C-alpha positions as a Python dict, from the first residue, in 0.01 Angstrom:
ca = {
    (1, 'M'): (0, 0, 0),
    (2, 'R'): (306, -208, -65),
    (3, 'A'): (322, -565, 53),
    (4, 'L'): (397, -411, 388),
    (5, 'L'): (529, -685, 604),
    (6, 'A'): (476, -999, 404),
    (7, 'L'): (836, -1000, 283),
    (8, 'T'): (992, -914, 616),
    (9, 'L'): (799, -1108, 878),
    (10, 'P'): (832, -1484, 926),
    (11, 'F'): (519, -1680, 837),
    (12, 'A'): (457, -1772, 1201),
    (13, 'A'): (466, -1407, 1302),
    (14, 'L'): (224, -1314, 1027),
    (15, 'A'): (-14, -1583, 1144),
    (16, 'S'): (-17, -1448, 1500),
    (17, 'C'): (-20, -1074, 1417),
    (18, 'P'): (-151, -1005, 1064),
    (19, 'S'): (-82, -631, 1098),
    (20, 'G'): (282, -696, 1184),
    (21, 'L'): (243, -533, 1526),
    (22, 'I'): (375, -747, 1811),
    (23, 'N'): (144, -709, 2109),
    (24, 'S'): (298, -952, 2357),
    (25, 'G'): (613, -1141, 2438),
    (26, 'E'): (968, -1040, 2520),
    (27, 'P'): (1132, -749, 2335),
    (28, 'S'): (1414, -863, 2108),
    (29, 'G'): (1628, -549, 2080),
    (30, 'S'): (1914, -439, 2303),
    (31, 'V'): (2029, -131, 2493),
    (32, 'R'): (2336, 38, 2348),
    (33, 'T'): (2496, 380, 2342),
    (34, 'L'): (2417, 601, 2044),
    (35, 'G'): (2576, 941, 2025),
    (36, 'G'): (2654, 916, 2394),
    (37, 'V'): (2288, 845, 2475),
    (38, 'R'): (2149, 524, 2628),
    (39, 'T'): (1935, 386, 2348),
    (40, 'Y'): (1711, 85, 2287),
    (41, 'M'): (1797, -43, 1940),
    (42, 'S'): (1624, -299, 1725),
    (43, 'P'): (1792, -384, 1393),
    (44, 'A'): (1617, -473, 1071),
    (45, 'P'): (1618, -848, 990),
    (46, 'N'): (1881, -801, 721),
    (47, 'N'): (2085, -566, 941),
    (48, 'A'): (2037, -288, 686),
    (49, 'S'): (2102, 55, 832),
    (50, 'T'): (2042, 283, 534),
    (51, 'H'): (1693, 374, 655),
    (52, 'A'): (1623, 428, 1023),
    (53, 'I'): (1335, 517, 1250),
    (54, 'L'): (1414, 743, 1543),
    (55, 'F'): (1160, 636, 1807),
    (56, 'L'): (1077, 914, 2055),
    (57, 'P'): (883, 761, 2346),
    (58, 'D'): (617, 887, 2581),
    (59, 'I'): (674, 1000, 2940),
    (60, 'F'): (721, 640, 3055),
    (61, 'G'): (1057, 616, 2879),
    (62, 'I'): (1247, 348, 2689),
    (63, 'D'): (1228, 61, 2935),
    (64, 'V'): (855, -3, 2898),
    (65, 'P'): (795, -336, 2719),
    (66, 'A'): (499, -199, 2522),
    (67, 'S'): (715, 68, 2358),
    (68, 'R'): (995, -178, 2291),
    (69, 'L'): (755, -417, 2119),
    (70, 'V'): (635, -139, 1888),
    (71, 'A'): (999, -59, 1811),
    (72, 'D'): (1072, -427, 1739),
    (73, 'S'): (769, -440, 1510),
    (74, 'M'): (898, -145, 1311),
    (75, 'A'): (1238, -313, 1282),
    (76, 'R'): (1072, -623, 1138),
    (77, 'A'): (919, -398, 875),
    (78, 'G'): (1271, -332, 748),
    (79, 'Y'): (1410, -43, 952),
    (80, 'L'): (1690, 7, 1199),
    (81, 'V'): (1503, 147, 1500),
    (82, 'A'): (1669, 359, 1767),
    (83, 'M'): (1480, 473, 2078),
    (84, 'P'): (1702, 714, 2275),
    (85, 'D'): (1644, 787, 2641),
    (86, 'I'): (1516, 1138, 2585),
    (87, 'L'): (1417, 1156, 2954),
    (88, 'L'): (1773, 1079, 3069),
    (89, 'G'): (1674, 817, 3324),
    (90, 'D'): (1389, 1024, 3467),
    (91, 'P'): (1066, 870, 3332),
    (92, 'R'): (722, 907, 3484),
    (93, 'T'): (555, 605, 3638),
    (94, 'A'): (197, 498, 3580),
    (95, 'V'): (128, 557, 3950),
    (96, 'P'): (330, 859, 4067),
    (97, 'A'): (532, 810, 4385),
    (98, 'P'): (418, 994, 4698),
    (99, 'G'): (530, 1354, 4681),
    (100, 'F'): (581, 1350, 4303),
    (101, 'N'): (595, 1706, 4171),
    (102, 'Q'): (467, 1733, 3813),
    (103, 'T'): (575, 2096, 3780),
    (104, 'A'): (931, 2013, 3880),
    (105, 'W'): (937, 1710, 3647),
    (106, 'S'): (819, 1919, 3353),
    (107, 'A'): (1081, 2183, 3431),
    (108, 'R'): (1350, 1914, 3393),
    (109, 'H'): (1221, 1811, 3051),
    (110, 'T'): (1192, 2127, 2848),
    (111, 'P'): (1277, 2153, 2477),
    (112, 'Q'): (1608, 2306, 2579),
    (113, 'A'): (1692, 1991, 2775),
    (114, 'T'): (1547, 1740, 2530),
    (115, 'D'): (1657, 1877, 2193),
    (116, 'G'): (2023, 1814, 2264),
    (117, 'V'): (1960, 1446, 2338),
    (118, 'I'): (1777, 1402, 2010),
    (119, 'E'): (2041, 1594, 1817),
    (120, 'A'): (2303, 1354, 1953),
    (121, 'A'): (2095, 1054, 1849),
    (122, 'V'): (2042, 1193, 1498),
    (123, 'K'): (2414, 1252, 1462),
    (124, 'G'): (2482, 902, 1593),
    (125, 'L'): (2258, 753, 1325),
    (126, 'R'): (2422, 960, 1052),
    (127, 'D'): (2764, 851, 1176),
    (128, 'M'): (2646, 490, 1134),
    (129, 'G'): (2580, 561, 766),
    (130, 'V'): (2204, 612, 783),
    (131, 'K'): (2088, 809, 479),
    (132, 'Q'): (1721, 869, 561),
    (133, 'I'): (1563, 910, 903),
    (134, 'G'): (1198, 889, 989),
    (135, 'A'): (1096, 997, 1339),
    (136, 'V'): (804, 845, 1527),
    (137, 'G'): (678, 995, 1850),
    (138, 'Y'): (411, 916, 2106),
    (139, 'C'): (265, 1165, 2356),
    (140, 'F'): (569, 1356, 2492),
    (141, 'G'): (784, 1232, 2205),
    (142, 'G'): (532, 1348, 1946),
    (143, 'R'): (617, 1712, 2005),
    (144, 'Y'): (980, 1643, 1921),
    (145, 'V'): (892, 1475, 1592),
    (146, 'V'): (733, 1806, 1491),
    (147, 'R'): (1029, 2009, 1621),
    (148, 'F'): (1279, 1795, 1432),
    (149, 'L'): (1084, 1817, 1107),
    (150, 'A'): (1193, 2180, 1088),
    (151, 'K'): (1441, 2247, 808),
    (152, 'G'): (1795, 2140, 882),
    (153, 'R'): (1719, 1940, 1196),
    (154, 'G'): (1802, 1603, 1042),
    (155, 'V'): (1467, 1422, 1019),
    (156, 'D'): (1323, 1348, 674),
    (157, 'A'): (967, 1241, 760),
    (158, 'G'): (761, 1198, 1074),
    (159, 'F'): (472, 1014, 1233),
    (160, 'L'): (320, 1105, 1568),
    (161, 'A'): (37, 957, 1769),
    (162, 'H'): (-168, 1135, 2037),
    (163, 'P'): (96, 1409, 2079),
    (164, 'S'): (113, 1648, 2372),
    (165, 'G'): (246, 1999, 2406),
    (166, 'V'): (292, 2081, 2037),
    (167, 'E'): (274, 2455, 1980),
    (168, 'K'): (134, 2624, 1670),
    (169, 'G'): (471, 2772, 1579),
    (170, 'E'): (625, 2426, 1579),
    (171, 'W'): (368, 2304, 1327),
    (172, 'E'): (444, 2612, 1118),
    (173, 'S'): (812, 2515, 1102),
    (174, 'V'): (749, 2165, 963),
    (175, 'S'): (932, 2109, 634),
    (176, 'G'): (898, 1732, 591),
    (177, 'A'): (617, 1484, 534),
    (178, 'V'): (415, 1434, 853),
    (179, 'S'): (143, 1189, 955),
    (180, 'V'): (-69, 1214, 1269),
    (181, 'A'): (-278, 949, 1447),
    (182, 'A'): (-526, 1110, 1686),
    (183, 'A'): (-752, 966, 1953),
    (184, 'E'): (-1121, 1052, 1971),
    (185, 'T'): (-1084, 1128, 2343),
    (186, 'D'): (-762, 1309, 2428),
    (187, 'S'): (-726, 1608, 2658),
    (188, 'A'): (-363, 1649, 2547),
    (189, 'F'): (-457, 1673, 2178),
    (190, 'P'): (-828, 1766, 2167),
    (191, 'A'): (-1025, 1852, 1857),
    (192, 'A'): (-931, 2220, 1875),
    (193, 'K'): (-559, 2139, 1878),
    (194, 'R'): (-604, 1885, 1600),
    (195, 'H'): (-787, 2138, 1386),
    (196, 'E'): (-517, 2396, 1455),
    (197, 'A'): (-256, 2152, 1325),
    (198, 'E'): (-467, 2072, 1020),
    (199, 'D'): (-517, 2439, 939),
    (200, 'V'): (-141, 2502, 953),
    (201, 'L'): (-52, 2196, 748),
    (202, 'K'): (-308, 2282, 480),
    (203, 'G'): (-110, 2594, 402),
    (204, 'K'): (225, 2417, 372),
    (205, 'A'): (383, 2249, 72),
    (206, 'V'): (449, 1921, 254),
    (207, 'P'): (264, 1590, 239),
    (208, 'Y'): (52, 1543, 550),
    (209, 'Q'): (-208, 1309, 692),
    (210, 'V'): (-430, 1335, 1000),
    (211, 'T'): (-631, 1027, 1097),
    (212, 'L'): (-880, 1020, 1383),
    (213, 'Y'): (-945, 684, 1553),
    (214, 'S'): (-1282, 636, 1722),
    (215, 'G'): (-1340, 465, 2054),
    (216, 'V'): (-988, 524, 2188),
    (217, 'E'): (-812, 755, 2430),
    (218, 'H'): (-470, 915, 2468),
    (219, 'G'): (-198, 648, 2460),
    (220, 'F'): (-384, 400, 2238),
    (221, 'A'): (-106, 355, 1981),
    (222, 'V'): (131, 208, 2241),
    (223, 'R'): (-80, 102, 2537),
    (224, 'G'): (-414, 26, 2371),
    (225, 'E'): (-595, -272, 2523),
    (226, 'V'): (-583, -532, 2247),
    (227, 'T'): (-858, -748, 2399),
    (228, 'D'): (-1099, -468, 2300),
    (229, 'K'): (-1177, -496, 1927),
    (230, 'K'): (-1198, -121, 1864),
    (231, 'K'): (-879, -47, 2056),
    (232, 'R'): (-688, -328, 1891),
    (233, 'F'): (-796, -207, 1548),
    (234, 'A'): (-685, 148, 1629),
    (235, 'K'): (-350, 41, 1774),
    (236, 'E'): (-271, -180, 1476),
    (237, 'G'): (-410, 80, 1236),
    (238, 'A'): (-180, 347, 1375),
    (239, 'F'): (117, 112, 1340),
    (240, 'L'): (35, 38, 978),
    (241, 'Q'): (-21, 409, 916),
    (242, 'A'): (332, 478, 1040),
    (243, 'I'): (495, 202, 835),
    (244, 'R'): (312, 296, 518),
    (245, 'W'): (416, 658, 571),
    (246, 'F'): (781, 573, 619),
    (247, 'D'): (782, 328, 328),
    (248, 'E'): (664, 613, 108),
    (249, 'W'): (863, 908, 246),
    (250, 'V'): (1176, 747, 393),
    (251, 'K'): (1249, 434, 190),
    (252, 'A'): (1123, 557, -145),
}
């Protein structure tokens, strides 16, 4: 592993978060428009924009501080990070409102509805001069990392944690390096689904990695409880897994 964050993080930050993952505090990025899409953006410390991470969030959207802190952490590792509002102002809440209809919500957020938002964000990054794009996705967003690793869709490498809804045919279309962080307990990505992904990737000529983290559940890579030693290790481990992957397959 390269000297991951030692050259990009201030000494004080390293002292408080040796992995480079910021677990508390106020997000430091800003909301802008990218390709016509409301987007949370966090620039690299040197304002370099040659290499970018397209951050595809979970069902709670782009305004959640936990997701923004992960995005800021990736920016400090040397990437321009863009987190587009792939839910178009219609995120889920941790406690659904009375009368919430999951079926209707899901019908509003199909691949047909979501792909166009991501395509606009990819184009926006290319228009900024970005040469290489890595996509990172959590839960809902994880499926779209896989979809956009298909040939010609504009993403060069991907990392996804505890994904949901990924279909076998989408794994079969992957044409770029892909890394997966899986939770030991996850009804959205259980062992059978994980093994299905592994079996497909084994037969493809792309670099891949699948890492299983013990003692954690769905959502650990963003919302893991850092006061729990196992969960903190897994959350920080998944972050470092992503950065190492992008350093190898996006920056290199």
